[in-house]
Amino acid sequence: MQGKIVKGIAGFYYVHVVESGIYECKAKGIFRKEKIKPLVGDDVVIDVLDEEEKLGNITEVRKRTNELIRPAVANIDQVLVVFAVTDPKPHHNLLDRFLIMMESKDIPVFLCFNKKDIATKPEIKELQAIYRSCDYPVIFTSAKEDENIEEVRRILRGKTTAVAGPSGVGKSSIINILQPEANMETGEISRKIARGKHTTRHSELILIEESTYIMDTPGFSSLYANDFEKEELKFYFREFAEYEGRCRFQGCDHIHEPGCAVKAALEEGKIHPVRYKSYTEMYEELKEKKRY
């Protein structure tokens, strides 16, 4: 049988098989020999050991389209990055870290700003100006008033989507509207693992509707842009792309060099200063890291 790993805890993997339910599985020893660790999001083949108890063994992990290390998940079609418009106000540097991490993995991103019901028009306009200027799809929602949640559902349909963002912005509220039975846990899995209460939060996939999964990813709460060199960083700010090759110096890092097309675009208002500030902060952080 083929299924998808929706949760992994303490060596047990919970595999959702369409129209059959969730099977509690162990991974065969061959995976350890080959140094393959099954991940949440993996498409797998299982042997059923006990249909009544829904027990099985994972015998094959299918080829991954992508994988993330922090958190350790696989086969993400897209990421829904959720921040609040206000209360708390968006931490732009953290938000931009989410975006460049996904750019580096070539994973599409949708930006969702929640708590629209308590936001002012200038707050909404500012966020639109910053993130639509670099060509990210932006949606404003209110989980409290159920505003634009159906639009979020449309974005998710037929895909496996990681939901990322800091605490307190309404991620759980949005997920619970999309799947009222989720309560940020799938009941069937909760019953299976009740014999050993695990308090650690793990990534898990939640089935919204057929072929539509969302992944709550607690490991996304803080990120460091240290998976690549400082010279690569500029390629993950998509608004810089049209200026590549137009600077005076080849290999310009868009920081201190004279004749920089990116800095000229910044002065002309074509690149938003909030985004450029994030870039310079991350660049300096990577530069400092290299020194040690």
mmCIF file of C-alpha atoms in Angstrom:
data_model
loop_
_atom_site.group_PDB
_atom_site.id
_atom_site.type_symbol
_atom_site.label_atom_id
_atom_site.label_comp_id
_atom_site.label_asym_id
_atom_site.label_seq_id
_atom_site.Cartn_x
_atom_site.Cartn_y
_atom_site.Cartn_z
ATOM 1 C CA MET A 1 0.000 0.000 0.000
ATOM 2 C CA GLN A 2 1.126 3.561 -0.685
ATOM 3 C CA GLY A 3 0.673 6.417 1.730
ATOM 4 C CA LYS A 4 2.159 9.582 3.159
ATOM 5 C CA ILE A 5 3.916 10.005 6.511
ATOM 6 C CA VAL A 6 1.884 12.502 8.519
ATOM 7 C CA LYS A 7 3.793 12.274 11.797
ATOM 8 C CA GLY A 8 6.879 10.622 13.251
ATOM 9 C CA ILE A 9 7.526 10.098 16.957
ATOM 10 C CA ALA A 10 10.117 7.965 18.760
ATOM 11 C CA GLY A 11 10.764 5.601 15.847
ATOM 12 C CA PHE A 12 7.070 5.213 14.932
ATOM 13 C CA TYR A 13 5.748 6.675 11.687
ATOM 14 C CA TYR A 14 2.064 7.378 11.132
ATOM 15 C CA VAL A 15 1.185 6.810 7.483
ATOM 16 C CA HIS A 16 -2.047 8.091 5.946
ATOM 17 C CA VAL A 17 -3.405 5.836 3.204
ATOM 18 C CA VAL A 18 -6.276 7.361 1.224
ATOM 19 C CA GLU A 19 -9.601 5.642 2.003
ATOM 20 C CA SER A 20 -7.910 3.269 4.480
ATOM 21 C CA GLY A 21 -6.868 5.493 7.382
ATOM 22 C CA ILE A 22 -3.677 5.882 9.392
ATOM 23 C CA TYR A 23 -1.225 3.024 9.985
ATOM 24 C CA GLU A 24 1.354 2.951 12.762
ATOM 25 C CA CYS A 25 4.584 1.787 11.132
ATOM 26 C CA LYS A 26 8.208 1.049 11.890
ATOM 27 C CA ALA A 27 10.931 1.600 9.301
ATOM 28 C CA LYS A 28 12.775 -1.528 8.192
ATOM 29 C CA GLY A 29 16.400 -1.900 9.291
ATOM 30 C CA ILE A 30 17.632 -1.459 5.723
ATOM 31 C CA PHE A 31 16.965 2.280 6.008
ATOM 32 C CA ARG A 32 19.439 2.564 8.910
ATOM 33 C CA LYS A 33 22.074 0.727 6.876
ATOM 34 C CA GLU A 34 21.532 3.043 3.928
ATOM 35 C CA LYS A 35 21.336 6.086 6.264
ATOM 36 C CA ILE A 36 17.847 6.992 5.051
ATOM 37 C CA LYS A 37 15.644 8.582 7.697
ATOM 38 C CA PRO A 38 11.944 8.750 6.764
ATOM 39 C CA LEU A 39 10.558 12.284 7.090
ATOM 40 C CA VAL A 40 7.121 13.770 7.613
ATOM 41 C CA GLY A 41 5.778 14.378 4.110
ATOM 42 C CA ASP A 42 7.505 11.340 2.581
ATOM 43 C CA ASP A 43 5.514 9.224 0.145
ATOM 44 C CA VAL A 44 6.118 5.618 1.222
ATOM 45 C CA VAL A 45 5.200 2.012 0.478
ATOM 46 C CA ILE A 46 4.075 -0.066 3.469
ATOM 47 C CA ASP A 47 3.466 -3.732 4.226
ATOM 48 C CA VAL A 48 0.370 -4.154 6.393
ATOM 49 C CA LEU A 49 1.036 -6.429 9.375
ATOM 50 C CA ASP A 50 -2.350 -6.117 11.076
ATOM 51 C CA GLU A 51 -5.285 -4.513 9.251
ATOM 52 C CA GLU A 52 -7.519 -4.409 12.322
ATOM 53 C CA GLU A 53 -4.908 -2.697 14.515
ATOM 54 C CA LYS A 54 -3.630 -0.688 11.522
ATOM 55 C CA LEU A 55 0.002 -1.752 11.995
ATOM 56 C CA GLY A 56 2.636 -1.956 9.276
ATOM 57 C CA ASN A 57 6.240 -1.639 8.124
ATOM 58 C CA ILE A 58 7.638 1.004 5.785
ATOM 59 C CA THR A 59 9.404 -0.856 2.987
ATOM 60 C CA GLU A 60 10.198 1.981 0.584
ATOM 61 C CA VAL A 61 10.629 5.760 0.686
ATOM 62 C CA ARG A 62 9.782 7.264 -2.690
ATOM 63 C CA LYS A 63 12.060 9.873 -4.279
ATOM 64 C CA ARG A 64 11.651 13.316 -2.683
ATOM 65 C CA THR A 65 10.942 16.477 -4.642
ATOM 66 C CA ASN A 66 12.594 18.513 -1.863
ATOM 67 C CA GLU A 67 13.486 18.348 1.810
ATOM 68 C CA LEU A 68 14.156 20.822 4.596
ATOM 69 C CA ILE A 69 16.574 20.239 7.434
ATOM 70 C CA ARG A 70 15.011 22.564 10.005
ATOM 71 C CA PRO A 71 12.310 21.401 10.398
ATOM 72 C CA ALA A 72 12.984 17.954 8.901
ATOM 73 C CA VAL A 73 10.176 17.585 6.354
ATOM 74 C CA ALA A 74 9.899 16.457 2.723
ATOM 75 C CA ASN A 75 7.844 16.985 -0.443
ATOM 76 C CA ILE A 76 6.522 20.473 0.282
ATOM 77 C CA ASP A 77 4.607 21.972 -2.667
ATOM 78 C CA GLN A 78 4.410 25.444 -1.155
ATOM 79 C CA VAL A 79 4.651 27.410 2.083
ATOM 80 C CA LEU A 80 1.971 29.604 3.641
ATOM 81 C CA VAL A 81 3.867 32.127 5.776
ATOM 82 C CA VAL A 82 1.530 33.578 8.415
ATOM 83 C CA PHE A 83 2.245 36.804 10.290
ATOM 84 C CA ALA A 84 -0.149 39.237 11.968
ATOM 85 C CA VAL A 85 -0.743 42.676 10.488
ATOM 86 C CA THR A 86 -0.553 43.964 14.050
ATOM 87 C CA ASP A 87 -0.485 42.643 17.632
ATOM 88 C CA PRO A 88 2.265 41.546 17.228
ATOM 89 C CA LYS A 89 3.587 43.763 14.461
ATOM 90 C CA PRO A 90 5.535 41.841 11.807
ATOM 91 C CA HIS A 91 9.223 41.253 12.467
ATOM 92 C CA HIS A 92 10.388 41.994 8.921
ATOM 93 C CA ASN A 93 13.837 40.477 9.282
ATOM 94 C CA LEU A 94 12.358 37.162 10.475
ATOM 95 C CA LEU A 95 9.753 37.238 7.705
ATOM 96 C CA ASP A 96 12.465 37.838 5.110
ATOM 97 C CA ARG A 97 14.444 34.897 6.511
ATOM 98 C CA PHE A 98 11.444 32.662 5.803
ATOM 99 C CA LEU A 99 11.289 34.032 2.273
ATOM 100 C CA ILE A 100 14.978 33.607 1.415
ATOM 101 C CA MET A 101 15.024 30.108 2.906
ATOM 102 C CA MET A 102 12.185 29.113 0.563
ATOM 103 C CA GLU A 103 13.800 30.938 -2.385
ATOM 104 C CA SER A 104 16.985 28.929 -1.784
ATOM 105 C CA LYS A 105 14.923 25.701 -1.951
ATOM 106 C CA ASP A 106 12.840 26.942 -4.914
ATOM 107 C CA ILE A 107 9.599 26.421 -2.968
ATOM 108 C CA PRO A 108 6.698 28.809 -3.782
ATOM 109 C CA VAL A 109 5.469 31.076 -0.977
ATOM 110 C CA PHE A 110 2.135 32.708 -0.176
ATOM 111 C CA LEU A 111 2.128 35.458 2.440
ATOM 112 C CA CYS A 112 -0.846 35.581 4.790
ATOM 113 C CA PHE A 113 -1.244 38.551 7.135
ATOM 114 C CA ASN A 114 -3.846 37.745 9.779
ATOM 115 C CA LYS A 115 -5.774 39.947 12.252
ATOM 116 C CA LYS A 116 -7.050 42.235 9.500
ATOM 117 C CA ASP A 117 -10.042 43.008 11.744
ATOM 118 C CA ILE A 118 -7.874 45.017 14.178
ATOM 119 C CA ALA A 119 -5.502 46.541 11.618
ATOM 120 C CA THR A 120 -5.537 50.092 10.248
ATOM 121 C CA LYS A 121 -5.566 50.868 6.519
ATOM 122 C CA PRO A 122 -2.038 52.387 6.648
ATOM 123 C CA GLU A 123 -0.692 49.175 8.266
ATOM 124 C CA ILE A 124 -2.229 47.067 5.489
ATOM 125 C CA LYS A 125 -1.008 49.427 2.752
ATOM 126 C CA GLU A 126 2.552 49.362 4.089
ATOM 127 C CA LEU A 127 2.701 45.546 4.008
ATOM 128 C CA GLN A 128 1.243 45.516 0.500
ATOM 129 C CA ALA A 129 3.897 48.026 -0.614
ATOM 130 C CA ILE A 130 6.768 45.999 0.856
ATOM 131 C CA TYR A 131 5.882 42.497 -0.305
ATOM 132 C CA ARG A 132 3.904 42.990 -3.488
ATOM 133 C CA SER A 133 6.814 45.101 -4.753
ATOM 134 C CA CYS A 134 8.962 41.937 -4.711
ATOM 135 C CA ASP A 135 6.235 39.895 -6.358
ATOM 136 C CA TYR A 136 5.008 37.713 -3.475
ATOM 137 C CA PRO A 137 1.295 36.798 -3.429
ATOM 138 C CA VAL A 138 -0.195 38.516 -0.364
ATOM 139 C CA ILE A 139 -3.532 37.779 1.309
ATOM 140 C CA PHE A 140 -5.050 39.531 4.342
ATOM 141 C CA THR A 141 -7.232 37.435 6.631
ATOM 142 C CA SER A 142 -9.165 37.578 9.871
ATOM 143 C CA ALA A 143 -9.479 34.194 11.558
ATOM 144 C CA LYS A 144 -11.700 35.848 14.165
ATOM 145 C CA GLU A 145 -14.228 37.010 11.549
ATOM 146 C CA ASP A 146 -13.567 34.172 9.062
ATOM 147 C CA GLU A 147 -12.534 36.702 6.426
ATOM 148 C CA ASN A 148 -10.704 35.417 3.322
ATOM 149 C CA ILE A 149 -10.210 31.948 4.877
ATOM 150 C CA GLU A 150 -11.948 30.409 1.857
ATOM 151 C CA GLU A 151 -9.362 32.127 -0.327
ATOM 152 C CA VAL A 152 -6.660 30.423 1.769
ATOM 153 C CA ARG A 153 -8.466 27.095 1.268
ATOM 154 C CA ARG A 154 -8.391 27.659 -2.509
ATOM 155 C CA ILE A 155 -4.618 28.305 -2.388
ATOM 156 C CA LEU A 156 -4.060 25.074 -0.432
ATOM 157 C CA ARG A 157 -6.278 22.793 -2.533
ATOM 158 C CA GLY A 158 -4.554 19.714 -3.954
ATOM 159 C CA LYS A 159 -1.169 20.554 -2.442
ATOM 160 C CA THR A 160 1.001 19.821 0.587
ATOM 161 C CA THR A 161 1.591 23.159 2.276
ATOM 162 C CA ALA A 162 3.862 23.978 5.198
ATOM 163 C CA VAL A 163 2.396 26.646 7.481
ATOM 164 C CA ALA A 164 5.146 28.794 8.955
ATOM 165 C CA GLY A 165 5.352 31.818 11.182
ATOM 166 C CA PRO A 166 5.890 32.973 14.770
ATOM 167 C CA SER A 167 3.559 32.261 17.682
ATOM 168 C CA GLY A 168 0.647 34.539 18.465
ATOM 169 C CA VAL A 169 -0.260 35.409 14.871
ATOM 170 C CA GLY A 170 -3.267 33.081 14.510
ATOM 171 C CA LYS A 171 -1.784 30.060 12.700
ATOM 172 C CA SER A 172 -3.644 27.614 14.942
ATOM 173 C CA SER A 173 -6.908 29.522 14.545
ATOM 174 C CA ILE A 174 -6.628 29.435 10.746
ATOM 175 C CA ILE A 175 -5.769 25.713 10.733
ATOM 176 C CA ASN A 176 -8.682 24.914 13.049
ATOM 177 C CA ILE A 177 -11.116 26.772 10.754
ATOM 178 C CA LEU A 178 -9.784 24.896 7.728
ATOM 179 C CA GLN A 179 -10.001 21.567 9.569
ATOM 180 C CA PRO A 180 -12.218 21.792 12.676
ATOM 181 C CA GLU A 181 -11.290 18.259 13.715
ATOM 182 C CA ALA A 182 -7.581 19.084 13.714
ATOM 183 C CA ASN A 183 -7.291 20.924 17.031
ATOM 184 C CA MET A 184 -3.657 21.032 15.918
ATOM 185 C CA GLU A 185 -3.603 17.226 16.339
ATOM 186 C CA THR A 186 -5.141 14.429 14.315
ATOM 187 C CA GLY A 187 -7.422 12.481 16.613
ATOM 188 C CA GLU A 188 -6.579 9.068 15.194
ATOM 189 C CA ILE A 189 -2.855 9.609 15.815
ATOM 190 C CA SER A 190 -3.510 11.085 19.251
ATOM 191 C CA ARG A 191 -5.289 7.906 20.296
ATOM 192 C CA LYS A 192 -2.493 5.723 18.926
ATOM 193 C CA ILE A 193 0.241 7.539 20.834
ATOM 194 C CA ALA A 194 -1.795 8.081 24.007
ATOM 195 C CA ARG A 195 0.047 5.204 25.654
ATOM 196 C CA GLY A 196 3.188 7.346 25.780
ATOM 197 C CA LYS A 197 2.414 11.041 26.091
ATOM 198 C CA HIS A 198 4.944 12.984 24.067
ATOM 199 C CA THR A 199 5.110 16.632 25.042
ATOM 200 C CA THR A 200 7.653 17.641 22.384
ATOM 201 C CA ARG A 201 6.057 19.350 19.404
ATOM 202 C CA HIS A 202 6.764 17.609 16.115
ATOM 203 C CA SER A 203 5.963 18.536 12.537
ATOM 204 C CA GLU A 204 2.750 16.880 11.445
ATOM 205 C CA LEU A 205 0.585 16.751 8.356
ATOM 206 C CA ILE A 206 -3.115 17.468 8.722
ATOM 207 C CA LEU A 207 -5.534 16.277 6.036
ATOM 208 C CA ILE A 208 -7.839 19.138 4.987
ATOM 209 C CA GLU A 209 -9.564 17.348 2.138
ATOM 210 C CA GLU A 210 -8.580 14.733 -0.418
ATOM 211 C CA SER A 211 -4.965 15.290 -1.593
ATOM 212 C CA THR A 212 -4.782 18.500 0.457
ATOM 213 C CA TYR A 213 -2.468 18.513 3.458
ATOM 214 C CA ILE A 214 -1.170 21.265 5.678
ATOM 215 C CA MET A 215 1.901 20.859 7.800
ATOM 216 C CA ASP A 216 2.232 22.605 11.125
ATOM 217 C CA THR A 217 5.954 23.262 11.463
ATOM 218 C CA PRO A 218 6.977 24.343 14.968
ATOM 219 C CA GLY A 219 10.650 24.308 13.947
ATOM 220 C CA PHE A 220 10.055 27.381 11.792
ATOM 221 C CA SER A 221 9.693 29.741 14.760
ATOM 222 C CA SER A 222 13.262 31.032 14.404
ATOM 223 C CA LEU A 223 15.629 30.821 11.469
ATOM 224 C CA TYR A 224 19.217 31.708 10.771
ATOM 225 C CA ALA A 225 20.354 32.373 7.239
ATOM 226 C CA ASN A 226 23.479 30.276 7.607
ATOM 227 C CA ASP A 227 22.922 27.501 5.076
ATOM 228 C CA PHE A 228 24.738 29.377 2.316
ATOM 229 C CA GLU A 229 27.569 31.841 1.702
ATOM 230 C CA LYS A 230 27.111 35.599 1.923
ATOM 231 C CA GLU A 231 27.877 35.855 -1.824
ATOM 232 C CA GLU A 232 24.772 33.738 -2.555
ATOM 233 C CA LEU A 233 22.375 35.792 -0.457
ATOM 234 C CA LYS A 234 21.658 38.397 -3.143
ATOM 235 C CA PHE A 235 20.256 35.725 -5.474
ATOM 236 C CA TYR A 236 17.447 34.972 -2.988
ATOM 237 C CA PHE A 237 16.116 38.541 -2.940
ATOM 238 C CA ARG A 238 14.003 38.280 -6.064
ATOM 239 C CA GLU A 239 13.676 42.048 -6.594
ATOM 240 C CA PHE A 240 17.466 42.240 -7.163
ATOM 241 C CA ALA A 241 17.313 39.926 -10.188
ATOM 242 C CA GLU A 242 16.623 42.559 -12.853
ATOM 243 C CA TYR A 243 19.683 44.546 -11.755
ATOM 244 C CA GLU A 244 22.166 41.652 -11.878
ATOM 245 C CA GLY A 245 24.941 42.392 -14.371
ATOM 246 C CA ARG A 246 24.134 46.119 -14.421
ATOM 247 C CA CYS A 247 26.490 47.113 -11.590
ATOM 248 C CA ARG A 248 29.876 48.680 -12.331
ATOM 249 C CA PHE A 249 31.756 45.765 -10.776
ATOM 250 C CA GLN A 250 31.232 42.141 -11.654
ATOM 251 C CA GLY A 251 30.195 40.132 -8.573
ATOM 252 C CA CYS A 252 28.882 43.245 -6.813
ATOM 253 C CA ASP A 253 27.413 42.404 -3.402
ATOM 254 C CA HIS A 254 25.219 45.546 -3.386
ATOM 255 C CA ILE A 255 26.651 46.728 -0.057
ATOM 256 C CA HIS A 256 29.559 49.208 -0.298
ATOM 257 C CA GLU A 257 30.526 49.097 -3.975
ATOM 258 C CA PRO A 258 30.236 52.278 -6.086
ATOM 259 C CA GLY A 259 28.154 52.182 -9.255
ATOM 260 C CA CYS A 260 25.737 49.583 -7.792
ATOM 261 C CA ALA A 261 22.497 49.204 -9.765
ATOM 262 C CA VAL A 262 20.645 47.763 -6.742
ATOM 263 C CA LYS A 263 21.540 50.733 -4.525
ATOM 264 C CA ALA A 264 20.514 53.088 -7.341
ATOM 265 C CA ALA A 265 17.153 51.289 -7.574
ATOM 266 C CA LEU A 266 16.813 51.638 -3.786
ATOM 267 C CA GLU A 267 17.336 55.403 -4.018
ATOM 268 C CA GLU A 268 14.796 55.602 -6.851
ATOM 269 C CA GLY A 269 12.181 53.778 -4.722
ATOM 270 C CA LYS A 270 12.146 50.665 -6.920
ATOM 271 C CA ILE A 271 13.419 48.455 -4.072
ATOM 272 C CA HIS A 272 11.765 48.807 -0.681
ATOM 273 C CA PRO A 273 14.109 50.005 2.107
ATOM 274 C CA VAL A 274 12.665 47.451 4.580
ATOM 275 C CA ARG A 275 13.752 44.607 2.308
ATOM 276 C CA TYR A 276 17.159 46.137 1.650
ATOM 277 C CA LYS A 277 17.685 46.561 5.409
ATOM 278 C CA SER A 278 16.954 42.844 5.899
ATOM 279 C CA TYR A 279 19.463 42.049 3.167
ATOM 280 C CA THR A 280 22.275 44.103 4.723
ATOM 281 C CA GLU A 281 21.622 42.659 8.203
ATOM 282 C CA MET A 282 21.724 39.080 6.921
ATOM 283 C CA TYR A 283 24.797 39.827 4.813
ATOM 284 C CA GLU A 284 26.679 41.163 7.841
ATOM 285 C CA GLU A 285 25.583 38.154 9.893
ATOM 286 C CA LEU A 286 26.937 35.756 7.254
ATOM 287 C CA LYS A 287 30.136 37.779 6.989
ATOM 288 C CA GLU A 288 30.614 37.571 10.764
ATOM 289 C CA LYS A 289 29.957 33.825 10.712
ATOM 290 C CA LYS A 290 32.640 33.302 8.059
ATOM 291 C CA ARG A 291 35.182 35.159 10.209
ATOM 292 C CA TYR A 292 34.871 32.422 12.847
#
